[in-house]
Tab-separated table of C-alpha atoms and ligand atoms in Angstrom:
chain	number	residue	atom	x	y	z
A	148	MET	CA	-39.867	84.596	-87.068
A	149	LYS	CA	-42.799	82.172	-86.009
A	150	LEU	CA	-43.795	81.854	-82.450
A	151	LEU	CA	-45.785	78.815	-81.065
A	152	VAL	CA	-47.465	79.439	-77.979
A	153	ALA	CA	-49.019	76.509	-75.330
A	154	VAL	CA	-52.351	77.604	-73.781
A	155	LYS	CA	-54.123	75.359	-71.261
A	156	ARG	CA	-57.831	75.830	-70.116
A	157	VAL	CA	-57.795	75.833	-66.134
A	158	ILE	CA	-59.995	76.552	-63.341
A	159	ASP	CA	-60.190	80.525	-63.049
A	160	TYR	CA	-57.748	81.461	-60.313
A	161	ASN	CA	-60.466	83.499	-58.463
A	162	VAL	CA	-62.658	80.373	-58.123
A	163	LYS	CA	-62.850	78.670	-54.641
A	164	VAL	CA	-61.883	75.232	-55.830
A	165	ARG	CA	-64.452	72.094	-54.653
A	166	VAL	CA	-63.579	68.535	-54.172
A	167	LYS	CA	-66.058	65.731	-55.471
A	168	PRO	CA	-67.758	64.084	-52.791
A	169	ASP	CA	-65.758	60.630	-53.466
A	170	ASN	CA	-62.321	62.639	-53.544
A	171	SER	CA	-61.545	61.280	-56.933
A	172	ASP	CA	-60.886	64.790	-58.395
A	173	VAL	CA	-61.526	68.514	-58.176
A	174	ASP	CA	-65.407	69.304	-59.130
A	175	LEU	CA	-65.395	71.257	-62.157
A	176	THR	CA	-69.114	71.284	-62.402
A	177	ASN	CA	-70.502	74.894	-63.420
A	178	VAL	CA	-66.936	76.219	-62.306
A	179	LYS	CA	-65.375	79.381	-64.426
A	180	MET	CA	-62.610	78.476	-66.571
A	181	ALA	CA	-59.917	80.478	-67.795
A	182	ILE	CA	-56.576	80.663	-69.545
A	183	ASN	CA	-53.956	79.425	-67.065
A	184	PRO	CA	-52.345	82.948	-65.913
A	185	PHE	CA	-48.897	81.888	-66.867
A	186	CYS	CA	-50.070	80.976	-70.382
A	187	GLU	CA	-51.665	84.391	-70.545
A	188	ILE	CA	-48.337	85.844	-69.910
A	189	ALA	CA	-46.992	83.611	-72.527
A	190	VAL	CA	-49.353	84.896	-75.211
A	191	GLU	CA	-48.554	88.563	-74.211
A	192	GLU	CA	-44.870	88.154	-74.281
A	193	ALA	CA	-45.447	86.733	-78.091
A	194	VAL	CA	-47.833	89.716	-78.709
A	195	ARG	CA	-45.232	92.171	-77.748
A	196	LEU	CA	-42.515	90.334	-79.865
A	197	LYS	CA	-44.943	90.775	-82.919
A	198	GLU	CA	-45.631	94.514	-81.913
A	199	GLN	CA	-41.970	95.098	-81.916
A	200	GLY	CA	-41.711	93.670	-85.564
A	201	ILE	CA	-39.560	90.662	-84.272
A	202	ALA	CA	-42.264	88.084	-84.717
A	203	SER	CA	-44.092	87.553	-87.891
A	204	GLU	CA	-46.858	84.936	-86.659
A	205	ILE	CA	-48.126	83.680	-83.242
A	206	VAL	CA	-49.708	80.168	-83.546
A	207	ALA	CA	-51.656	79.075	-80.088
A	208	VAL	CA	-52.046	75.483	-79.421
A	209	SER	CA	-54.150	73.944	-76.694
A	210	ILE	CA	-54.856	70.271	-75.864
A	211	GLY	CA	-57.796	69.019	-74.513
A	212	PRO	CA	-61.563	68.703	-74.856
A	213	LYS	CA	-63.599	70.992	-77.324
A	214	ALA	CA	-64.172	73.560	-74.616
A	215	CYS	CA	-60.498	74.521	-74.842
A	216	GLN	CA	-61.474	76.521	-78.146
A	217	GLU	CA	-62.838	79.102	-75.595
A	218	GLN	CA	-59.396	79.653	-74.421
A	219	LEU	CA	-57.780	79.837	-78.005
A	220	ARG	CA	-60.622	82.005	-79.017
A	221	THR	CA	-59.018	84.434	-76.074
A	222	ALA	CA	-55.554	83.893	-77.293
A	223	LEU	CA	-56.594	84.872	-80.678
A	224	ALA	CA	-58.411	88.062	-79.252
A	225	LEU	CA	-55.448	88.883	-77.572
A	226	GLY	CA	-53.028	88.907	-80.676
A	227	ALA	CA	-52.423	85.209	-81.984
A	228	ASP	CA	-52.964	84.774	-85.465
A	229	ARG	CA	-54.104	81.236	-85.668
A	230	ALA	CA	-55.041	78.401	-83.124
A	231	ILE	CA	-54.561	74.575	-82.871
A	232	GLN	CA	-56.677	72.238	-80.914
A	233	VAL	CA	-55.336	68.929	-80.374
A	234	GLU	CA	-58.508	66.961	-79.126
A	235	THR	CA	-58.604	64.559	-76.355
A	236	GLU	CA	-61.347	63.489	-74.066
A	237	THR	CA	-59.891	64.716	-70.838
A	238	PHE	CA	-56.631	66.502	-70.066
A	239	PRO	CA	-53.635	64.184	-70.738
A	240	GLY	CA	-50.775	64.011	-68.323
A	241	SER	CA	-47.592	66.109	-69.000
A	242	LEU	CA	-45.643	63.697	-70.795
A	243	ALA	CA	-48.588	63.013	-73.522
A	244	VAL	CA	-48.986	67.107	-73.602
A	245	ALA	CA	-45.254	67.247	-74.142
A	246	LYS	CA	-45.447	64.502	-76.962
A	247	LEU	CA	-48.205	66.372	-78.849
A	248	LEU	CA	-46.654	69.538	-78.436
A	249	LYS	CA	-43.506	68.080	-80.238
A	250	ALA	CA	-45.318	66.714	-83.073
A	251	ILE	CA	-46.741	70.343	-83.537
A	252	VAL	CA	-43.343	71.610	-83.386
A	253	ASP	CA	-42.085	69.076	-85.918
A	254	GLU	CA	-44.954	70.306	-88.316
A	255	GLU	CA	-44.888	73.789	-87.685
A	256	LYS	CA	-41.143	74.554	-87.070
A	257	PRO	CA	-41.487	77.388	-84.973
A	258	ASP	CA	-38.351	79.739	-83.977
A	259	LEU	CA	-39.625	80.135	-80.312
A	260	ILE	CA	-42.004	77.931	-78.355
A	261	ILE	CA	-43.451	79.874	-75.233
A	262	LEU	CA	-45.040	78.050	-72.673
A	263	GLY	CA	-46.186	78.720	-69.023
A	264	LYS	CA	-44.016	77.647	-66.285
A	265	GLN	CA	-46.648	75.945	-64.531
A	266	ALA	CA	-50.134	75.035	-64.904
A	267	ILE	CA	-52.146	76.177	-61.752
A	268	ASP	CA	-54.508	73.235	-61.750
A	269	SER	CA	-52.112	70.367	-61.788
A	270	ASP	CA	-48.654	72.455	-60.500
A	271	ASN	CA	-46.675	70.135	-62.450
A	272	ASN	CA	-43.915	72.433	-63.775
A	273	GLN	CA	-42.469	69.893	-66.136
A	274	THR	CA	-44.289	70.223	-69.688
A	275	GLY	CA	-41.814	73.004	-71.209
A	276	GLN	CA	-38.877	70.893	-69.563
A	277	MET	CA	-40.163	67.656	-71.312
A	278	LEU	CA	-40.810	69.163	-74.617
A	279	ALA	CA	-37.239	70.571	-74.592
A	280	ALA	CA	-35.982	67.257	-73.673
A	281	LEU	CA	-37.922	65.506	-76.529
A	282	THR	CA	-37.098	68.234	-79.228
A	283	GLY	CA	-33.742	68.534	-78.329
A	284	LEU	CA	-33.951	72.100	-78.129
A	285	PRO	CA	-32.475	74.416	-75.501
A	286	GLN	CA	-34.659	75.649	-72.806
A	287	GLY	CA	-34.967	78.941	-70.578
A	288	THR	CA	-37.230	78.418	-67.741
A	289	PHE	CA	-39.086	80.663	-65.380
A	290	ALA	CA	-38.191	83.874	-67.622
A	291	SER	CA	-38.605	87.127	-66.019
A	292	GLN	CA	-37.287	88.797	-69.166
A	293	VAL	CA	-36.858	87.808	-72.757
A	294	SER	CA	-34.826	89.763	-75.655
A	295	ILE	CA	-34.332	88.401	-79.075
A	296	GLU	CA	-31.099	89.128	-81.254
A	297	GLU	CA	-29.704	87.700	-84.258
A	298	GLY	CA	-30.414	83.765	-83.815
A	299	THR	CA	-30.627	83.797	-80.025
A	300	VAL	CA	-32.895	84.600	-77.429
A	301	ASN	CA	-31.639	85.966	-74.083
A	302	VAL	CA	-33.671	84.794	-71.039
A	303	THR	CA	-33.160	86.049	-67.543
A	304	ARG	CA	-34.254	83.907	-64.805
A	305	GLU	CA	-35.080	84.551	-61.305
A	306	ILE	CA	-32.929	82.042	-59.024
A	307	ASP	CA	-32.359	82.123	-55.338
A	308	GLY	CA	-30.645	84.986	-54.275
A	309	GLY	CA	-30.270	86.736	-57.649
A	310	LEU	CA	-30.729	86.809	-61.658
A	311	GLN	CA	-29.345	84.448	-64.158
A	312	THR	CA	-29.278	85.337	-67.857
A	313	LEU	CA	-29.004	82.805	-70.650
A	314	SER	CA	-28.438	82.734	-74.197
A	315	LEU	CA	-30.378	80.237	-76.195
A	316	THR	CA	-29.675	79.415	-79.695
A	317	LEU	CA	-33.008	79.476	-81.521
A	318	PRO	CA	-35.331	77.563	-82.048
A	319	ALA	CA	-35.772	77.266	-78.132
A	320	VAL	CA	-38.130	76.689	-75.630
A	321	VAL	CA	-39.017	79.219	-73.040
A	322	THR	CA	-41.293	79.262	-70.107
A	323	THR	CA	-42.798	82.305	-68.456
A	324	ASP	CA	-42.747	83.465	-64.735
A	325	LEU	CA	-45.021	85.931	-63.065
A	326	ARG	CA	-42.897	89.144	-63.507
A	327	LEU	CA	-42.291	88.722	-67.233
A	328	ASN	CA	-45.075	91.104	-68.051
A	329	GLU	CA	-48.539	92.365	-67.014
A	330	PRO	CA	-51.182	90.951	-69.623
A	331	ARG	CA	-53.591	93.052	-71.602
A	332	TYR	CA	-57.376	92.620	-71.486
A	333	ALA	CA	-58.841	91.578	-74.756
A	334	LYS	CA	-60.740	94.619	-76.559
A	335	LEU	CA	-64.568	93.858	-77.584
A	336	PRO	CA	-63.647	94.301	-81.280
A	337	ASP	CA	-60.592	91.824	-80.954
A	338	ILE	CA	-62.909	89.149	-79.544
A	339	MET	CA	-65.212	89.822	-82.375
A	340	LYS	CA	-62.554	89.535	-84.821
A	341	ALA	CA	-60.898	86.515	-83.173
A	342	LYS	CA	-64.189	84.306	-84.140
A	343	ARG	CA	-63.270	84.833	-87.793
A	344	LYS	CA	-59.469	83.694	-87.201
A	345	PRO	CA	-58.547	80.297	-88.010
A	346	LEU	CA	-58.740	77.257	-85.537
A	347	ASP	CA	-57.667	73.913	-86.773
A	348	VAL	CA	-58.668	70.795	-84.700
A	349	ARG	CA	-56.169	67.737	-84.540
A	350	GLN	CA	-56.437	64.375	-83.462
A	351	PRO	CA	-53.507	62.642	-81.349
A	352	ASP	CA	-53.733	59.391	-83.601
A	353	ALA	CA	-52.987	61.479	-86.601
A	354	LEU	CA	-50.240	63.114	-84.900
A	355	GLY	CA	-48.899	59.769	-83.922
A	356	VAL	CA	-48.991	59.969	-80.283
A	357	ASP	CA	-50.438	57.699	-77.562
A	358	THR	CA	-52.012	59.735	-75.016
A	359	ALA	CA	-52.733	56.996	-72.404
A	360	SER	CA	-51.821	58.048	-68.988
A	361	THR	CA	-48.850	56.662	-67.216
A	362	LEU	CA	-50.176	57.592	-63.791
A	363	GLU	CA	-53.269	57.571	-61.755
A	364	THR	CA	-54.668	60.297	-59.356
A	365	VAL	CA	-55.399	58.230	-56.185
A	366	ARG	CA	-57.114	60.896	-54.166
A	367	VAL	CA	-57.759	64.719	-53.666
A	368	ASP	CA	-58.411	66.269	-50.480
A	369	MET	CA	-59.243	69.751	-49.278
A	370	PRO	CA	-56.757	71.397	-47.144
A	371	ARG	CA	-57.259	70.863	-43.405
A	372	GLN	CA	-59.437	73.577	-41.787
A	373	ARG	CA	-57.505	75.805	-39.689
A	374	GLN	CA	-58.646	76.245	-36.038
A	375	ALA	CA	-59.909	79.644	-34.991
A	376	GLY	CA	-57.246	81.697	-32.681
A	377	VAL	CA	-57.847	82.820	-29.293
A	378	LYS	CA	-57.174	86.315	-27.718
A	379	VAL	CA	-55.071	86.147	-24.471
A	380	GLY	CA	-55.066	88.576	-21.627
A	381	SER	CA	-51.495	88.933	-20.880
A	382	VAL	CA	-48.060	88.002	-21.755
A	383	ASP	CA	-48.025	85.655	-18.748
A	384	GLU	CA	-51.016	83.901	-20.002
A	385	LEU	CA	-49.476	83.746	-23.687
A	386	ILE	CA	-46.292	82.134	-22.158
A	387	ASP	CA	-48.207	79.768	-20.102
A	388	LYS	CA	-50.559	78.761	-23.168
A	389	LEU	CA	-47.151	78.208	-25.321
A	390	LYS	CA	-45.562	76.093	-22.358
A	391	ASN	CA	-48.618	74.115	-21.449
A	392	GLU	CA	-50.951	74.027	-24.404
A	393	ALA	CA	-49.071	74.339	-27.493
A	394	LYS	CA	-46.153	72.749	-25.857
A	395	VAL	CA	-43.661	74.599	-28.199
A	396	ILE	CA	-41.453	76.384	-25.703
B	276	LIG	P1	-47.504	71.945	-66.324
B	276	LIG	O1	-46.165	71.409	-66.631
B	276	LIG	O2	-48.551	71.077	-66.504
B	276	LIG	O3	-47.483	72.838	-64.872
B	276	LIG	O4	-47.546	73.224	-67.464
B	276	LIG	C1	-46.779	74.046	-67.743
B	276	LIG	C2	-47.194	74.631	-69.078
B	276	LIG	O5	-47.317	73.796	-70.127
B	276	LIG	C3	-48.449	75.342	-69.021
B	276	LIG	O6	-48.456	76.807	-68.639
B	276	LIG	C4	-48.929	75.255	-70.641
B	276	LIG	O7	-48.148	76.377	-71.452
B	276	LIG	C5	-48.327	74.094	-71.042
B	276	LIG	N1	-49.515	73.045	-70.818
B	276	LIG	C6	-49.819	72.113	-70.148
B	276	LIG	N2	-50.879	71.531	-70.433
B	276	LIG	C7	-51.367	71.763	-71.363
B	276	LIG	C8	-52.473	71.650	-72.255
B	276	LIG	N3	-53.389	70.619	-72.066
B	276	LIG	N4	-52.628	72.338	-73.563
B	276	LIG	C9	-51.604	73.172	-73.790
B	276	LIG	N5	-50.719	73.672	-73.144
B	276	LIG	C10	-50.389	72.951	-71.964
């Protein structure tokens, strides 16, 4: 069974995000970048399926500038067998990413495609769904448990007020939720070994995909600064403030 895992390079989740002075975008100068946390969970799930003898090959794919190779090397160190970078100047929008992933799916013919449910930079939560629509494959989104049976993948999803379990015919698209697993750290010898694993670079033109954006970011703003709180001396003072200053009662 062949697995394809989509891995996005994003700003590290520990970094406090800064906005460019002209509010055109987030400032990525000298900022630590990492694998999107949900993609890390996708890689971990693929590696576990391989360790259980269910999967035989894991291919990691990332779309974006050359620097994405760093995250692909991490995926290789975590256990992917080979990697594909689809080289673009900037990060394309979700539809272009989904079309590029479809082109890779058409070539690679994986049995299962695992993506993160969401990239923490764009918060789009739509690439997996778009890929499923473009390929016509069944989708199990926000997976908190995945198990493979003869020709099917069972996906348990956290939904409002409970759990839903779906059975999808393979090949299928699955997107990962936070509780699916706890990703491991890459060990130093595996990081060294990953340098020798194959990493193929592809161009969107050669895959027949137009990556032109269909939307424009108009403006990016920092969240509004919260005002400091005040300490009140008594319940009466609190009630007075709520009534006459905040005017909420
Ligand atoms: P999004 O729909 O942008 O929130 O992203 C959901 C998932 O799609 C991510 O967790 C990745 O698995 C995949 N994805 C999105 N953009 C890229 C990209 N540039 N390269 C590889 N995978 C991506």
